[in-house]
Short mmCIF file of C-alpha atoms in Angstrom, two decimals:
data_model
loop_
_atom_site.label_atom_id
_atom_site.label_comp_id
_atom_site.label_asym_id
_atom_site.label_seq_id
_atom_site.Cartn_x
_atom_site.Cartn_y
_atom_site.Cartn_z
CA MET A 1 -0.02 0.00 0.00
CA PRO A 2 1.41 3.38 -0.98
CA GLU A 3 2.32 5.67 1.95
CA HIS A 4 1.30 8.86 0.12
CA ILE A 5 -2.36 9.92 -0.23
CA SER A 6 -3.02 11.47 -3.61
CA ASP A 7 -5.20 14.60 -4.04
CA SER A 8 -8.04 12.58 -5.44
CA GLU A 9 -7.92 10.12 -2.59
CA MET A 10 -7.98 12.98 -0.06
CA GLU A 11 -10.88 14.50 -1.90
CA ARG A 12 -12.88 11.21 -1.67
CA ILE A 13 -12.01 10.92 2.04
CA SER A 14 -13.20 14.53 2.72
CA GLU A 15 -16.40 13.97 0.77
CA PHE A 16 -17.07 10.74 2.72
CA ALA A 17 -16.34 12.42 6.07
CA SER A 18 -18.66 15.41 5.19
CA THR A 19 -21.50 13.14 4.24
CA PRO A 20 -24.02 12.45 6.99
CA MET A 21 -23.51 8.96 8.50
CA TYR A 22 -26.84 7.66 7.34
CA LYS A 23 -26.10 8.52 3.74
CA ARG A 24 -22.50 7.15 3.70
CA SER A 25 -21.49 4.21 1.49
CA PRO A 26 -18.17 2.41 1.49
CA ASP A 27 -18.40 2.70 -2.29
CA GLN A 28 -17.70 6.44 -1.86
CA LEU A 29 -14.15 5.66 -1.03
CA LEU A 30 -13.50 3.60 -4.14
CA PRO A 31 -11.73 5.21 -7.09
CA ASP A 32 -13.95 6.26 -9.92
CA GLY A 33 -15.01 3.25 -11.96
CA ALA A 34 -13.91 0.75 -9.39
CA ALA A 35 -17.43 0.03 -8.26
CA ASP A 36 -18.39 -0.79 -11.89
CA ASP A 37 -15.61 -3.43 -12.08
CA GLU A 38 -16.94 -5.45 -9.23
CA GLU A 39 -20.43 -6.18 -10.82
#
């Protein structure tokens, strides 16, 4: 696992943290398109 957090990762983390708990989804933390790959 890389030790550095990229700007896009930090943006996803911030968005997740600012979302109310009842609306959060672990998929918010996945990179764009990653959720599509799992289906």
